[in-house]
């Protein structure tokens, strides 16, 4: 069994399918043939038994059973019965047997042939019946008919005939059945292999194409047969959709690494030339201090950028966050309180209205990051004297956070790019402020991690903006995917 399953596992799918199909067909046909054969066999016996019974009915009038239980044959009328006087060695053989097993009469065709055993099966001695036996090396059938006197068995009329002609039919039938089964199995095996190979050909094509797609050729797609919208069509389109997602992810990562390298390269080169120029000759200690201070500021800026990059990449790869039920008002209000002095410094009014009693199942640091980034941007990109409003409310199972300012806003074209990594508007008002263009993409990544959405709206440049975050109120049982 172990060897068979090892051998079976080595076969191709089409071979395995065909063997399974052929095996099923073999079992079905064998069961069908078995019952057909048995039924035919039985009906042959039944029709021969009817023939023997007819013979007995013809013989019975010639046999007399006396009151004392003795049996006699009416010899005067014997010639009227064919079976009793038969000399034909393949005809019916008749014996009249007493209860003590002595034979009173036997038909002439029994003389001089191999003796037939005097066996009356136990169950048939009283009720009679038929049974098969082998006599003269041929299949024979015997009918036993009891002779009764006062309800006592005094003897039997035993008629025996050969069934070999009928059995020959059975042998022929058996051969035909075996031939039909063998041919059906062979054809189904061969046809099955050809058909399943043809049916599975598209899979081979898909495998072949998939093998040839290299990591730098992710724009290639697997062949799809649009005519046949079957399971293989689903498989190919699903794999193609997966390839598209992988391609997008791969391109995003590539773009991300190249942008990150680029963003770090510029400040590093300026730091390097600054240091080289300073070291070119002896300078006042004050000059060295100035250079070091500039370098320190630049390092702080780069550290913040690396920190943001790490946060984004952690969010995309790491899933072990400190998830817990967070009361939104309890967390957001103190945070806004901390940001208020920064807004005050710029003479901005920062106000908020956060509904109480609403919970989110979230890592508190993530919620802080969202609020911090949006409000910080509003502070950065709203001119002095402006106002910022933060609203938090719940609609159904969704918590909505909105940060609205009356600052510099943005136009339609910009709106599409705000959440791209490293995107910063070219506007002087924006460039003046410190930033890396990573805050919104980190915010978006966090929001999408919790299956939420983020949108930015602005009536136009100089007309303020609103950033709206929607987060579903997950319960503890729900898994974040
Ligand atoms: P950063 O603020 O560091 O530049 P962000 O990813 O937070 O990076 O923002 C990306 C860009 O989106 C900003 O440079 C700015 O052009 C635009 N932006 C963000 N917030 C606002 C806002 N409140 N009003 C107008 N423009 C904004």
Tab-separated table of C-alpha atoms and ligand atoms in Angstrom:
chain	number	residue	atom	x	y	z
A	1	UNK	CA	0.000	0.000	0.000
A	2	UNK	CA	2.833	2.314	0.944
A	3	UNK	CA	4.636	1.545	-2.321
A	4	UNK	CA	1.438	2.055	-4.289
A	5	UNK	CA	0.706	5.459	-2.758
A	6	UNK	CA	4.345	6.527	-3.335
A	7	UNK	CA	4.072	5.403	-6.977
A	8	UNK	CA	0.670	7.090	-7.325
A	9	UNK	CA	1.996	10.375	-5.957
A	10	UNK	CA	4.757	10.384	-8.561
A	11	UNK	CA	2.240	10.345	-11.436
A	12	UNK	CA	1.066	13.513	-13.161
A	13	UNK	CA	-2.329	14.938	-12.281
A	14	UNK	CA	-3.814	13.801	-15.615
A	15	UNK	CA	-2.542	10.246	-15.063
A	16	UNK	CA	-3.892	10.193	-11.529
A	17	UNK	CA	-7.279	11.496	-12.656
A	18	UNK	CA	-7.508	8.902	-15.443
A	19	UNK	CA	-6.488	6.033	-13.168
A	20	UNK	CA	-9.048	7.125	-10.579
A	21	UNK	CA	-11.716	7.377	-13.262
A	22	UNK	CA	-10.792	3.983	-14.785
A	23	UNK	CA	-10.775	2.369	-11.341
A	24	UNK	CA	-14.230	3.771	-10.648
A	25	UNK	CA	-15.469	2.477	-13.991
A	26	UNK	CA	-13.881	-0.950	-13.342
A	27	UNK	CA	-15.594	-1.253	-9.953
A	28	UNK	CA	-18.986	-0.113	-11.321
A	29	UNK	CA	-18.843	-2.461	-14.340
A	30	UNK	CA	-17.638	-5.381	-12.198
A	31	UNK	CA	-20.540	-4.976	-9.772
A	32	UNK	CA	-22.949	-4.674	-12.691
A	33	UNK	CA	-21.429	-7.771	-14.427
A	34	UNK	CA	-21.485	-9.788	-11.212
A	35	UNK	CA	-25.195	-9.196	-10.658
A	36	UNK	CA	-26.016	-9.770	-14.333
A	37	UNK	CA	-24.073	-13.048	-14.351
A	38	UNK	CA	-25.615	-14.284	-11.105
A	39	UNK	CA	-29.116	-13.409	-12.300
A	40	UNK	CA	-28.552	-15.229	-15.597
A	41	UNK	CA	-27.047	-18.227	-13.792
A	42	UNK	CA	-30.040	-18.408	-11.472
A	43	UNK	CA	-32.564	-18.127	-14.284
A	44	UNK	CA	-30.809	-20.968	-16.167
A	45	UNK	CA	-31.182	-23.201	-13.095
A	46	UNK	CA	-34.801	-22.146	-12.679
A	47	UNK	CA	-35.742	-22.968	-16.236
A	48	UNK	CA	-33.927	-26.353	-16.038
A	49	UNK	CA	-35.652	-27.073	-12.721
A	50	UNK	CA	-39.007	-26.423	-14.419
A	51	UNK	CA	-38.049	-28.967	-17.070
A	52	UNK	CA	-37.161	-31.606	-14.416
A	53	UNK	CA	-40.435	-30.920	-12.546
A	54	UNK	CA	-42.339	-31.480	-15.760
A	55	UNK	CA	-40.557	-34.831	-16.186
A	56	UNK	CA	-41.491	-35.854	-12.628
A	57	UNK	CA	-45.117	-34.986	-13.249
A	58	UNK	CA	-45.024	-37.308	-16.280
A	59	UNK	CA	-43.370	-40.135	-14.320
A	60	UNK	CA	-45.503	-39.935	-11.149
A	61	UNK	CA	-48.605	-41.799	-12.591
A	62	UNK	CA	-46.410	-44.866	-13.312
A	63	UNK	CA	-45.271	-45.169	-9.701
A	64	UNK	CA	-47.673	-46.663	-7.110
A	65	UNK	CA	-47.268	-46.340	-3.402
A	66	UNK	CA	-49.165	-49.050	-1.511
A	67	UNK	CA	-50.881	-48.632	1.865
A	68	UNK	CA	-48.110	-50.603	3.573
A	69	UNK	CA	-45.532	-48.132	2.179
A	70	UNK	CA	-44.173	-50.414	-0.552
A	71	UNK	CA	-43.458	-48.879	-3.968
A	72	UNK	CA	-44.138	-50.519	-7.318
A	73	UNK	CA	-43.785	-49.525	-10.972
A	74	UNK	CA	-46.512	-50.026	-13.521
A	75	UNK	CA	-44.416	-51.860	-16.115
A	76	UNK	CA	-47.275	-52.159	-18.570
A	77	UNK	CA	-47.388	-48.422	-19.120
A	78	UNK	CA	-43.646	-47.779	-18.936
A	79	UNK	CA	-43.230	-47.414	-22.677
A	80	UNK	CA	-45.528	-44.402	-22.587
A	81	UNK	CA	-42.912	-42.329	-20.741
A	82	UNK	CA	-39.772	-41.155	-22.509
A	83	UNK	CA	-37.750	-40.347	-19.410
A	84	UNK	CA	-38.351	-43.734	-17.751
A	85	UNK	CA	-37.309	-45.598	-20.845
A	86	UNK	CA	-34.649	-43.202	-22.122
A	87	UNK	CA	-31.431	-44.677	-23.442
A	88	UNK	CA	-30.024	-41.281	-24.372
A	89	UNK	CA	-26.863	-40.671	-22.316
A	90	UNK	CA	-27.482	-36.882	-22.346
A	91	UNK	CA	-31.240	-37.120	-21.677
A	92	UNK	CA	-33.004	-37.341	-18.344
A	93	UNK	CA	-31.797	-40.042	-15.933
A	94	UNK	CA	-34.461	-41.413	-13.619
A	95	UNK	CA	-34.150	-43.463	-10.418
A	96	UNK	CA	-36.903	-44.608	-8.051
A	97	UNK	CA	-35.351	-45.004	-4.643
A	98	UNK	CA	-36.776	-46.511	-1.469
A	99	UNK	CA	-36.386	-44.853	1.919
A	100	UNK	CA	-33.792	-47.501	2.810
A	101	UNK	CA	-31.708	-46.268	-0.196
A	102	UNK	CA	-32.333	-49.342	-2.311
A	103	UNK	CA	-33.074	-48.626	-5.950
A	104	UNK	CA	-36.339	-50.024	-7.292
A	105	UNK	CA	-35.936	-48.739	-10.800
A	106	UNK	CA	-33.460	-46.846	-12.952
A	107	UNK	CA	-33.831	-45.671	-16.506
A	108	UNK	CA	-31.894	-47.647	-19.144
A	109	UNK	CA	-29.453	-44.776	-19.814
A	110	UNK	CA	-28.064	-45.221	-16.288
A	111	UNK	CA	-26.944	-48.801	-16.983
A	112	UNK	CA	-23.264	-49.218	-17.710
A	113	UNK	CA	-22.296	-45.630	-16.923
A	114	UNK	CA	-20.331	-44.289	-13.996
A	115	UNK	CA	-22.514	-44.763	-10.936
A	116	UNK	CA	-24.176	-41.701	-9.522
A	117	UNK	CA	-23.997	-41.275	-5.759
A	118	UNK	CA	-27.235	-41.949	-3.889
A	119	UNK	CA	-27.200	-38.686	-2.023
A	120	UNK	CA	-30.449	-37.067	-1.012
A	121	UNK	CA	-29.532	-33.806	0.761
A	122	UNK	CA	-30.881	-33.672	4.337
A	123	UNK	CA	-33.112	-30.688	3.828
A	124	UNK	CA	-34.752	-32.244	0.729
A	125	UNK	CA	-35.670	-35.677	2.028
A	126	UNK	CA	-39.149	-34.611	3.086
A	127	UNK	CA	-39.883	-31.546	1.019
A	128	UNK	CA	-37.898	-32.393	-2.118
A	129	UNK	CA	-35.898	-29.874	-4.139
A	130	UNK	CA	-33.124	-29.424	-6.680
A	131	UNK	CA	-29.358	-29.374	-6.330
A	132	UNK	CA	-26.328	-29.221	-8.617
A	133	UNK	CA	-23.659	-31.895	-8.741
A	134	UNK	CA	-20.730	-32.989	-10.850
A	135	UNK	CA	-21.310	-36.282	-12.602
A	136	UNK	CA	-19.150	-37.818	-15.302
A	137	UNK	CA	-17.103	-34.600	-14.991
A	138	UNK	CA	-20.042	-32.557	-16.222
A	139	UNK	CA	-22.346	-30.151	-14.375
A	140	UNK	CA	-25.579	-32.005	-13.597
A	141	UNK	CA	-28.804	-30.947	-11.918
A	142	UNK	CA	-30.917	-33.330	-9.835
A	143	UNK	CA	-34.555	-32.997	-8.758
A	144	UNK	CA	-35.683	-35.021	-5.765
A	145	UNK	CA	-39.396	-35.679	-5.395
A	146	UNK	CA	-40.466	-37.518	-2.196
A	147	UNK	CA	-43.051	-40.344	-2.266
A	148	UNK	CA	-45.295	-40.140	0.803
A	149	UNK	CA	-47.631	-42.616	2.509
A	150	UNK	CA	-49.590	-41.441	5.553
A	151	UNK	CA	-47.316	-38.479	5.754
A	152	UNK	CA	-44.198	-40.707	5.874
A	153	UNK	CA	-41.443	-40.576	3.286
A	154	UNK	CA	-41.286	-44.041	1.669
A	155	UNK	CA	-39.023	-43.184	-1.242
A	156	UNK	CA	-38.089	-40.652	-3.922
A	157	UNK	CA	-38.287	-40.137	-7.653
A	158	UNK	CA	-34.894	-38.753	-8.617
A	159	UNK	CA	-34.467	-37.117	-12.050
A	160	UNK	CA	-31.048	-35.912	-13.195
A	161	UNK	CA	-30.006	-34.116	-16.362
A	162	UNK	CA	-26.922	-32.368	-17.666
A	163	UNK	CA	-26.710	-28.599	-17.685
A	164	UNK	CA	-23.451	-28.403	-19.590
A	165	UNK	CA	-24.999	-26.884	-22.717
A	166	UNK	CA	-26.501	-24.160	-20.560
A	167	UNK	CA	-23.255	-23.754	-18.635
A	168	UNK	CA	-21.452	-23.275	-21.914
A	169	UNK	CA	-23.675	-20.222	-22.461
A	170	UNK	CA	-22.636	-19.007	-19.055
A	171	UNK	CA	-18.955	-19.383	-19.946
A	172	UNK	CA	-19.528	-17.385	-23.143
A	173	UNK	CA	-21.390	-14.711	-21.199
A	174	UNK	CA	-18.538	-14.616	-18.649
A	175	UNK	CA	-15.974	-14.143	-21.409
A	176	UNK	CA	-17.989	-11.346	-23.012
A	177	UNK	CA	-18.398	-9.584	-19.722
A	178	UNK	CA	-14.660	-9.780	-18.935
A	179	UNK	CA	-13.850	-8.543	-22.440
A	180	UNK	CA	-16.273	-5.617	-22.148
A	181	UNK	CA	-14.855	-4.638	-18.750
A	182	UNK	CA	-11.235	-4.854	-19.919
A	183	UNK	CA	-11.922	-2.869	-23.117
A	184	UNK	CA	-13.940	-0.220	-21.258
A	185	UNK	CA	-11.201	0.224	-18.659
A	186	UNK	CA	-8.455	0.393	-21.306
A	187	UNK	CA	-10.406	2.917	-23.410
A	188	UNK	CA	-11.344	5.027	-20.416
A	189	UNK	CA	-7.716	5.006	-19.221
A	190	UNK	CA	-6.339	6.005	-22.628
A	191	UNK	CA	-9.143	8.471	-23.392
A	192	UNK	CA	-8.952	9.857	-19.868
A	193	UNK	CA	-5.221	10.531	-20.155
A	194	UNK	CA	-5.650	12.239	-23.539
A	195	UNK	CA	-8.670	14.286	-22.426
A	196	UNK	CA	-7.304	15.317	-19.047
A	197	UNK	CA	-3.968	16.236	-20.654
A	198	UNK	CA	-5.869	18.435	-23.073
A	199	UNK	CA	-7.982	19.879	-20.268
A	200	UNK	CA	-4.927	20.567	-18.110
A	201	UNK	CA	-2.868	22.001	-20.952
A	202	UNK	CA	-3.783	25.582	-19.947
A	203	UNK	CA	-2.329	24.856	-16.476
A	204	UNK	CA	0.954	23.799	-18.097
A	205	UNK	CA	0.874	27.053	-20.086
A	206	UNK	CA	0.261	29.041	-16.900
A	207	UNK	CA	3.117	27.220	-15.111
A	208	UNK	CA	5.407	27.770	-18.072
A	209	UNK	CA	4.598	31.482	-18.226
A	210	UNK	CA	4.813	31.896	-14.441
A	211	UNK	CA	8.289	30.302	-14.479
A	212	UNK	CA	9.495	32.756	-17.078
A	213	UNK	CA	8.402	35.874	-15.150
A	214	UNK	CA	11.475	37.365	-13.507
A	215	UNK	CA	11.386	39.884	-10.671
A	216	UNK	CA	12.263	42.703	-13.085
A	217	UNK	CA	9.510	41.624	-15.506
A	218	UNK	CA	6.526	41.881	-13.202
A	219	UNK	CA	4.570	43.694	-15.911
A	220	UNK	CA	4.136	40.356	-17.742
A	221	UNK	CA	0.845	38.479	-17.372
A	222	UNK	CA	-0.260	34.841	-17.557
A	223	UNK	CA	-2.221	33.647	-20.622
A	224	UNK	CA	-6.007	33.887	-20.193
A	225	UNK	CA	-8.480	32.072	-22.446
A	226	UNK	CA	-11.352	34.555	-22.556
A	227	UNK	CA	-13.561	32.164	-24.562
A	228	UNK	CA	-13.690	29.535	-21.823
A	229	UNK	CA	-14.785	31.238	-18.602
A	230	UNK	CA	-14.067	28.168	-16.482
A	231	UNK	CA	-12.048	27.445	-13.312
A	232	UNK	CA	-8.785	27.887	-15.228
A	233	UNK	CA	-9.938	31.306	-16.403
A	234	UNK	CA	-10.604	32.199	-12.742
A	235	UNK	CA	-7.197	30.838	-11.733
A	236	UNK	CA	-5.335	32.799	-14.417
A	237	UNK	CA	-7.213	36.067	-13.769
A	238	UNK	CA	-6.737	35.695	-9.986
A	239	UNK	CA	-3.008	35.074	-10.435
A	240	UNK	CA	-2.807	38.031	-12.824
A	241	UNK	CA	-4.549	40.261	-10.281
A	242	UNK	CA	-2.057	39.037	-7.670
A	243	UNK	CA	0.829	39.774	-10.045
A	244	UNK	CA	-0.534	43.269	-10.560
A	245	UNK	CA	-0.636	43.849	-6.795
A	246	UNK	CA	2.898	42.480	-6.404
A	247	UNK	CA	4.067	44.667	-9.279
A	248	UNK	CA	2.496	47.767	-7.700
A	249	UNK	CA	3.984	46.935	-4.295
A	250	UNK	CA	7.391	46.238	-5.822
A	251	UNK	CA	7.346	49.494	-7.799
A	252	UNK	CA	6.221	51.421	-4.731
A	253	UNK	CA	9.045	49.923	-2.686
A	254	UNK	CA	11.563	50.675	-5.420
A	255	UNK	CA	10.307	54.232	-5.689
A	256	UNK	CA	10.327	54.525	-1.919
A	257	UNK	CA	13.962	53.360	-1.542
A	258	UNK	CA	15.125	55.604	-4.360
A	259	UNK	CA	13.207	58.610	-2.927
A	260	UNK	CA	14.544	57.886	0.564
A	261	UNK	CA	18.117	57.639	-0.756
A	262	UNK	CA	17.629	60.850	-2.694
A	263	UNK	CA	16.160	62.691	0.301
A	264	UNK	CA	19.093	61.622	2.486
A	265	UNK	CA	21.725	62.273	-0.176
A	266	UNK	CA	21.060	66.031	-0.457
A	267	UNK	CA	21.449	66.902	3.244
A	268	UNK	CA	24.408	64.493	3.572
A	269	UNK	CA	26.248	66.168	0.668
A	270	UNK	CA	25.574	69.640	2.076
A	271	UNK	CA	26.769	68.500	5.540
A	272	UNK	CA	29.873	67.045	3.991
A	273	UNK	CA	30.790	70.170	1.997
A	274	UNK	CA	29.992	72.350	5.033
A	275	UNK	CA	32.397	70.279	7.143
A	276	UNK	CA	35.065	70.230	4.397
A	277	UNK	CA	34.894	74.026	3.941
A	278	UNK	CA	35.094	74.589	7.706
A	279	UNK	CA	38.112	72.294	8.027
A	280	UNK	CA	39.983	73.788	5.066
A	281	UNK	CA	41.784	76.245	7.391
A	282	UNK	CA	42.058	77.209	11.043
A	283	UNK	CA	38.960	79.131	12.272
A	284	UNK	CA	37.635	80.888	15.321
A	285	UNK	CA	36.013	78.533	17.904
A	286	UNK	CA	32.778	80.414	17.268
A	287	UNK	CA	32.836	79.336	13.579
A	288	UNK	CA	33.289	75.670	14.574
A	289	UNK	CA	30.369	75.968	16.973
A	290	UNK	CA	28.180	77.425	14.199
A	291	UNK	CA	29.114	74.609	11.819
A	292	UNK	CA	28.453	71.969	14.460
A	293	UNK	CA	25.109	73.568	15.302
A	294	UNK	CA	24.088	73.491	11.602
A	295	UNK	CA	25.159	69.871	11.371
A	296	UNK	CA	23.229	69.031	14.540
A	297	UNK	CA	20.056	70.639	13.135
A	298	UNK	CA	20.492	68.707	9.909
A	299	UNK	CA	21.070	65.453	11.819
A	300	UNK	CA	17.914	66.086	13.844
A	301	UNK	CA	15.978	66.634	10.614
A	302	UNK	CA	17.346	63.453	9.076
A	303	UNK	CA	16.687	61.489	12.272
A	304	UNK	CA	13.064	62.613	12.183
A	305	UNK	CA	12.848	61.497	8.571
A	306	UNK	CA	14.430	58.107	9.294
A	307	UNK	CA	12.078	57.748	12.254
A	308	UNK	CA	9.068	58.389	10.003
A	309	UNK	CA	10.373	55.964	7.385
A	310	UNK	CA	10.839	53.305	10.046
A	311	UNK	CA	7.313	53.882	11.331
A	312	UNK	CA	5.894	53.410	7.831
A	313	UNK	CA	7.900	50.261	7.171
A	314	UNK	CA	7.058	48.846	10.644
A	315	UNK	CA	3.403	49.432	9.967
A	316	UNK	CA	3.614	47.501	6.712
A	317	UNK	CA	5.620	44.556	8.043
A	318	UNK	CA	4.995	44.296	11.785
A	319	UNK	CA	1.560	43.342	13.057
A	320	UNK	CA	2.274	43.134	16.800
A	321	UNK	CA	0.743	46.376	18.004
A	322	UNK	CA	-0.546	47.260	21.414
A	323	UNK	CA	-4.226	47.016	20.472
A	324	UNK	CA	-6.713	48.088	23.123
A	325	UNK	CA	-10.079	49.789	23.569
A	326	UNK	CA	-9.369	53.509	23.542
A	327	UNK	CA	-11.898	56.157	24.610
A	328	UNK	CA	-11.437	58.699	21.819
A	329	UNK	CA	-12.262	61.851	23.781
A	330	UNK	CA	-10.009	60.810	26.691
A	331	UNK	CA	-7.030	60.373	24.384
A	332	UNK	CA	-7.541	63.159	21.843
A	333	UNK	CA	-8.407	66.093	24.126
A	334	UNK	CA	-5.180	66.051	26.219
A	335	UNK	CA	-3.206	65.721	22.989
A	336	UNK	CA	-4.913	68.805	21.548
A	337	UNK	CA	-4.241	70.555	24.857
A	338	UNK	CA	-0.499	69.847	24.341
A	339	UNK	CA	-0.633	71.263	20.792
A	340	UNK	CA	-2.523	74.407	21.809
A	341	UNK	CA	0.584	76.321	23.002
A	342	UNK	CA	2.215	75.743	19.577
A	343	UNK	CA	-0.930	77.125	17.884
A	344	UNK	CA	-0.993	80.030	20.347
A	345	UNK	CA	2.619	80.862	19.471
A	346	UNK	CA	1.438	81.431	15.898
A	347	UNK	CA	-1.678	83.296	17.078
A	348	UNK	CA	-3.904	80.533	15.766
A	349	UNK	CA	-7.120	79.575	17.476
A	350	UNK	CA	-7.282	75.840	18.061
A	351	UNK	CA	-10.703	74.581	19.190
A	352	UNK	CA	-12.252	71.162	19.358
A	353	UNK	CA	-15.474	69.316	19.899
A	354	UNK	CA	-14.967	65.585	20.541
A	355	UNK	CA	-17.986	63.416	21.381
A	356	UNK	CA	-17.502	61.440	24.571
A	357	UNK	CA	-18.164	57.764	25.269
A	358	UNK	CA	-16.922	56.475	21.902
A	359	UNK	CA	-14.331	53.715	21.806
A	360	UNK	CA	-11.900	52.571	19.160
A	361	UNK	CA	-9.958	49.313	19.274
A	362	UNK	CA	-6.564	50.668	18.298
A	363	UNK	CA	-2.944	51.094	19.378
A	364	UNK	CA	-3.109	54.460	21.287
A	365	UNK	CA	0.191	55.545	19.692
A	366	UNK	CA	-1.413	55.217	16.276
A	367	UNK	CA	-4.382	57.402	17.180
A	368	UNK	CA	-1.953	59.962	18.618
A	369	UNK	CA	0.096	59.883	15.407
A	370	UNK	CA	-3.017	60.549	13.275
A	371	UNK	CA	-4.191	63.500	15.370
A	372	UNK	CA	-0.676	64.858	15.813
A	373	UNK	CA	0.157	64.799	12.095
A	374	UNK	CA	-3.113	66.397	10.958
A	375	UNK	CA	-3.206	69.129	13.589
A	376	UNK	CA	0.523	69.848	13.212
A	377	UNK	CA	0.039	70.277	9.438
A	378	UNK	CA	-2.922	72.586	10.044
A	379	UNK	CA	-0.733	74.672	12.382
A	380	UNK	CA	2.149	74.689	9.854
A	381	UNK	CA	0.043	75.520	6.810
A	382	UNK	CA	-2.322	78.145	8.325
A	383	UNK	CA	-1.087	81.738	8.373
A	384	UNK	CA	-1.016	83.692	11.615
A	385	UNK	CA	-4.404	84.673	13.001
A	386	UNK	CA	-6.166	81.707	11.402
A	387	UNK	CA	-8.287	79.123	13.100
A	388	UNK	CA	-8.247	75.334	13.363
A	389	UNK	CA	-11.166	73.179	14.405
A	390	UNK	CA	-11.059	69.519	15.362
A	391	UNK	CA	-14.317	67.572	15.420
A	392	UNK	CA	-14.842	64.001	16.598
A	393	UNK	CA	-18.200	62.237	16.264
A	394	UNK	CA	-19.673	58.844	15.666
A	395	UNK	CA	-22.047	57.789	12.893
A	396	UNK	CA	-23.268	54.230	13.281
A	397	UNK	CA	-20.219	52.042	13.748
A	398	UNK	CA	-17.810	54.657	12.355
A	399	UNK	CA	-15.799	57.276	14.205
A	400	UNK	CA	-15.164	60.418	12.186
A	401	UNK	CA	-12.320	62.799	12.947
A	402	UNK	CA	-12.148	66.085	11.035
A	403	UNK	CA	-9.397	68.691	11.144
A	404	UNK	CA	-10.453	71.919	9.430
A	405	UNK	CA	-8.298	74.989	8.961
A	406	UNK	CA	-8.645	78.249	7.045
A	407	UNK	CA	-5.050	78.057	5.844
A	408	UNK	CA	-3.329	77.903	2.468
A	409	UNK	CA	-5.368	74.950	1.122
A	410	UNK	CA	-4.576	73.184	-2.154
A	411	UNK	CA	-5.970	72.731	-5.662
A	412	UNK	CA	-7.434	69.619	-7.362
A	413	UNK	CA	-4.131	68.523	-8.935
A	414	UNK	CA	-2.355	68.654	-5.584
A	415	UNK	CA	-5.146	66.805	-3.842
A	416	UNK	CA	-4.249	63.622	-5.773
A	417	UNK	CA	-0.655	63.704	-4.513
A	418	UNK	CA	-0.950	64.793	-0.894
A	419	UNK	CA	-0.704	61.231	0.447
A	420	UNK	CA	2.248	60.186	-1.763
A	421	UNK	CA	5.502	59.612	0.044
A	422	UNK	CA	7.875	62.589	-0.002
A	423	UNK	CA	5.294	64.800	-1.690
A	424	UNK	CA	5.571	68.466	-0.696
A	425	UNK	CA	3.960	71.328	-2.544
A	426	UNK	CA	6.339	73.698	-4.368
A	427	UNK	CA	4.528	76.707	-2.840
A	428	UNK	CA	6.856	79.005	-0.962
A	429	UNK	CA	4.508	78.951	2.062
A	430	UNK	CA	4.950	75.191	2.235
A	431	UNK	CA	8.680	75.045	1.505
A	432	UNK	CA	9.298	77.577	4.256
A	433	UNK	CA	7.960	75.120	6.817
A	434	UNK	CA	10.035	72.186	7.917
A	435	UNK	CA	8.832	68.834	6.625
A	436	UNK	CA	9.637	65.655	4.725
A	437	UNK	CA	6.411	64.871	2.930
A	438	UNK	CA	5.994	61.693	5.002
A	439	UNK	CA	3.443	62.700	7.652
A	440	UNK	CA	0.327	62.215	5.518
A	441	UNK	CA	1.514	58.951	3.963
A	442	UNK	CA	2.205	57.582	7.463
A	443	UNK	CA	-1.250	58.774	8.581
A	444	UNK	CA	-2.850	57.092	5.559
A	445	UNK	CA	-0.954	53.848	6.197
A	446	UNK	CA	-2.155	53.811	9.816
A	447	UNK	CA	-5.770	54.565	8.887
A	448	UNK	CA	-5.806	51.880	6.184
A	449	UNK	CA	-4.238	49.409	8.597
A	450	UNK	CA	-7.445	49.732	10.648
A	451	UNK	CA	-9.583	49.449	7.491
A	452	UNK	CA	-10.420	53.131	7.660
A	453	UNK	CA	-10.294	55.908	5.058
A	454	UNK	CA	-8.723	59.347	4.872
A	455	UNK	CA	-9.719	62.164	2.535
A	456	UNK	CA	-8.512	65.719	1.998
A	457	UNK	CA	-10.785	68.497	0.736
A	458	UNK	CA	-10.106	72.110	-0.071
A	459	UNK	CA	-12.263	74.696	-1.882
A	460	UNK	CA	-9.012	75.921	-3.507
A	461	UNK	CA	-5.714	77.576	-2.788
A	462	UNK	CA	-5.861	80.020	0.105
A	463	UNK	CA	-9.325	78.793	1.095
A	464	UNK	CA	-8.431	76.358	3.855
A	465	UNK	CA	-8.762	72.607	3.982
A	466	UNK	CA	-10.426	69.728	5.771
A	467	UNK	CA	-8.835	66.341	6.461
A	468	UNK	CA	-11.425	63.700	7.291
A	469	UNK	CA	-10.578	60.317	8.829
A	470	UNK	CA	-13.128	57.516	9.178
A	471	UNK	CA	-12.308	54.584	11.423
A	472	UNK	CA	-14.568	51.593	12.048
A	473	UNK	CA	-15.202	50.869	15.745
A	474	UNK	CA	-13.623	47.398	15.827
A	475	UNK	CA	-14.544	45.104	18.654
A	476	UNK	CA	-11.944	42.982	20.451
A	477	UNK	CA	-13.003	39.872	18.565
A	478	UNK	CA	-12.619	41.380	15.112
A	479	UNK	CA	-9.294	40.774	13.453
A	480	UNK	CA	-7.559	43.493	11.574
A	481	UNK	CA	-6.349	42.443	8.172
B	1	LIG	P1	5.060	67.667	5.416
B	1	LIG	O1	4.032	68.404	6.164
B	1	LIG	O2	6.185	67.214	6.213
B	1	LIG	O3	5.464	68.370	4.168
B	1	LIG	P2	2.947	65.812	4.955
B	1	LIG	O4	2.975	64.447	4.372
B	1	LIG	O5	2.369	65.944	6.308
B	1	LIG	O6	4.403	66.325	4.888
B	1	LIG	O7	2.147	66.725	3.973
B	1	LIG	C1	2.390	66.640	2.590
B	1	LIG	C2	1.961	67.890	1.875
B	1	LIG	O8	0.555	68.050	1.939
B	1	LIG	C3	2.489	69.145	2.506
B	1	LIG	O9	3.806	69.419	2.116
B	1	LIG	C4	1.498	70.169	1.974
B	1	LIG	O10	1.835	70.502	0.651
B	1	LIG	C5	0.196	69.415	1.968
B	1	LIG	N1	-0.587	69.651	3.194
B	1	LIG	C6	-0.651	68.889	4.287
B	1	LIG	N2	-1.476	69.406	5.198
B	1	LIG	C7	-1.971	70.551	4.666
B	1	LIG	C8	-2.895	71.518	5.108
B	1	LIG	N3	-3.468	71.488	6.320
B	1	LIG	N4	-3.178	72.537	4.274
B	1	LIG	C9	-2.618	72.644	3.061
B	1	LIG	N5	-1.734	71.745	2.576
B	1	LIG	C10	-1.407	70.689	3.371
